[in-house]
């Protein structure tokens, strides 16, 4: 069986709606039976679940609420940015997915929240910035990456 969605490389950014329309779905990435990430960087936001059924890379999923202009920041233990993503719309019930080959299994990471005006440096790509410096942030979680996706939030 072929996956409903298979990502093998590049940068994929998928922004779903806040509303869980169409029978309860507001997914960043909507799939029927399988969603495989074999390569590349994937960011998905939406009001519904976008968790992959299989991932060759490490990643994290955050569940919570955020408003447009707020940013999620991911840092390694030395404080170096792995990624930032600025929300494009308000999410009262956000499911956020980030998967990247830059996350190393066994390494520790810190997830923080800040606002777009507290980001500097790097280059923005539709809200995604792999190297921005974050300030004025609130720590949401720390975790150790493994093969697969680590879930944080409610």
Coordinates of C-alpha atoms in Angstrom, one line a residue:
X1 CA 0.0 0.0 0.0
X2 CA 1.2 3.5 -0.9
X3 CA 0.9 6.2 1.8
X4 CA -1.8 8.7 1.3
X5 CA 0.9 11.4 1.8
X6 CA 4.6 10.7 1.4
X7 CA 7.3 13.5 1.8
X8 CA 10.8 12.7 0.7
X9 CA 12.6 16.0 0.8
X10 CA 12.5 19.8 0.6
X11 CA 10.6 22.1 2.9
X12 CA 6.9 21.6 3.2
X13 CA 4.8 24.2 5.1
X14 CA 1.1 23.4 5.4
X15 CA -1.3 25.8 7.2
X16 CA -4.8 24.4 8.0
X17 CA -7.7 26.3 9.4
X18 CA -8.6 26.8 13.0
X19 CA -12.0 25.4 12.4
X20 CA -12.5 21.6 12.5
X21 CA -14.6 21.7 9.3
X22 CA -15.4 18.8 7.0
X23 CA -16.3 16.2 9.6
X24 CA -13.9 17.4 12.3
X25 CA -10.8 18.1 10.2
X26 CA -8.8 21.3 10.1
X27 CA -5.6 19.5 9.6
X28 CA -2.4 21.1 8.3
X29 CA -1.9 17.9 6.4
X30 CA -5.0 15.8 5.7
X31 CA -4.5 12.1 4.9
X32 CA -6.6 9.0 4.8
X33 CA -4.6 6.1 6.2
X34 CA -0.8 6.9 6.2
X35 CA 1.4 9.9 6.3
X36 CA 5.1 9.1 5.9
X37 CA 8.0 11.6 6.2
X38 CA 11.1 10.1 4.7
X39 CA 13.1 13.3 4.2
X40 CA 13.0 17.0 4.3
X41 CA 11.6 19.5 6.8
X42 CA 7.9 19.5 7.5
X43 CA 5.8 22.2 9.3
X44 CA 2.0 21.7 9.6
X45 CA -0.4 23.9 11.6
X46 CA -4.1 23.4 12.0
X47 CA -7.0 22.9 14.2
X48 CA -6.8 19.1 13.7
X49 CA -4.2 16.4 14.0
X50 CA -1.4 16.2 11.4
X51 CA 0.7 13.6 13.2
X52 CA 2.6 11.3 10.8
X53 CA 2.1 7.6 11.0
X54 CA 5.8 7.1 10.2
X55 CA 8.8 9.4 10.3
X56 CA 12.4 8.8 9.4
X57 CA 13.4 12.0 11.3
X58 CA 12.9 13.4 14.8
X59 CA 10.3 16.0 15.4
X60 CA 7.8 17.4 17.9
X61 CA 4.1 18.1 18.0
X62 CA 2.7 20.9 20.1
X63 CA -1.0 21.1 21.2
X64 CA -2.3 24.3 22.6
X65 CA -3.6 27.7 21.6
X66 CA -1.8 30.5 19.8
X67 CA -2.7 33.7 18.0
X68 CA -1.4 35.2 14.8
X69 CA 2.0 36.8 15.4
X70 CA 3.1 34.4 18.2
X71 CA 6.1 32.2 17.4
X72 CA 7.2 28.8 18.5
X73 CA 11.0 28.5 18.9
X74 CA 13.0 25.3 19.1
X75 CA 16.6 25.5 20.5
X76 CA 19.3 22.9 21.2
X77 CA 21.0 22.7 24.6
X78 CA 23.6 25.4 23.6
X79 CA 20.7 27.8 22.8
X80 CA 21.3 27.6 19.1
X81 CA 18.1 28.0 17.0
X82 CA 16.8 24.9 15.2
X83 CA 13.7 26.7 14.0
X84 CA 11.1 29.3 14.6
X85 CA 7.7 29.5 13.2
X86 CA 5.3 32.5 13.4
X87 CA 1.6 31.7 13.4
X88 CA -0.2 33.1 10.4
X89 CA -3.7 32.8 11.9
X90 CA -5.3 32.5 15.4
X91 CA -5.6 28.9 16.7
X92 CA -7.9 28.3 19.7
X93 CA -7.0 24.6 19.4
X94 CA -3.6 24.3 17.6
X95 CA -1.9 21.1 16.4
X96 CA 1.6 22.1 15.3
X97 CA 4.0 19.6 13.8
X98 CA 7.7 20.1 13.1
X99 CA 9.9 17.3 11.7
X100 CA 13.5 18.0 10.5
X101 CA 16.7 16.1 9.7
X102 CA 18.4 18.8 11.8
X103 CA 17.0 17.3 15.0
X104 CA 19.4 14.6 16.3
X105 CA 18.0 11.5 18.2
X106 CA 19.4 11.5 21.7
X107 CA 19.8 15.3 21.8
X108 CA 17.9 17.6 24.1
X109 CA 15.7 20.5 22.9
X110 CA 13.8 23.3 24.4
X111 CA 10.4 24.6 23.0
X112 CA 9.5 28.2 23.7
X113 CA 6.8 30.7 22.8
X114 CA 7.4 34.4 22.0
X115 CA 6.1 37.0 19.5
X116 CA 7.2 37.9 16.0
X117 CA 8.7 41.2 17.1
X118 CA 11.1 39.4 19.5
X119 CA 12.8 37.5 16.6
X120 CA 15.9 38.7 14.9
X121 CA 18.3 37.4 12.2
X122 CA 17.9 34.5 9.8
X123 CA 15.6 34.5 6.8
X124 CA 11.8 34.1 7.0
X125 CA 10.1 31.6 4.6
X126 CA 6.3 31.9 5.0
X127 CA 6.7 32.1 8.8
X128 CA 9.4 29.5 9.1
X129 CA 12.9 30.6 10.0
X130 CA 15.6 28.0 10.7
X131 CA 18.1 30.4 12.3
X132 CA 16.3 33.3 14.0
X133 CA 17.3 34.4 17.5
X134 CA 14.5 34.5 20.0
X135 CA 14.1 36.8 23.0
X136 CA 11.5 37.4 25.6
X137 CA 10.4 33.8 25.4
X138 CA 8.4 31.5 27.7
X139 CA 9.6 27.9 27.9
X140 CA 6.9 25.4 27.1
X141 CA 8.8 22.1 27.3
X142 CA 12.1 20.3 27.1
X143 CA 12.5 16.9 25.5
X144 CA 15.0 14.4 24.2
X145 CA 14.6 13.7 20.5
X146 CA 14.2 10.1 19.3
X147 CA 13.3 8.6 16.0
X148 CA 9.7 9.7 15.5
X149 CA 7.7 12.6 16.8
X150 CA 7.5 13.8 20.4
X151 CA 4.2 15.3 21.6
X152 CA 4.0 18.2 24.1
X153 CA 1.1 20.3 25.3
X154 CA -2.5 19.3 26.1

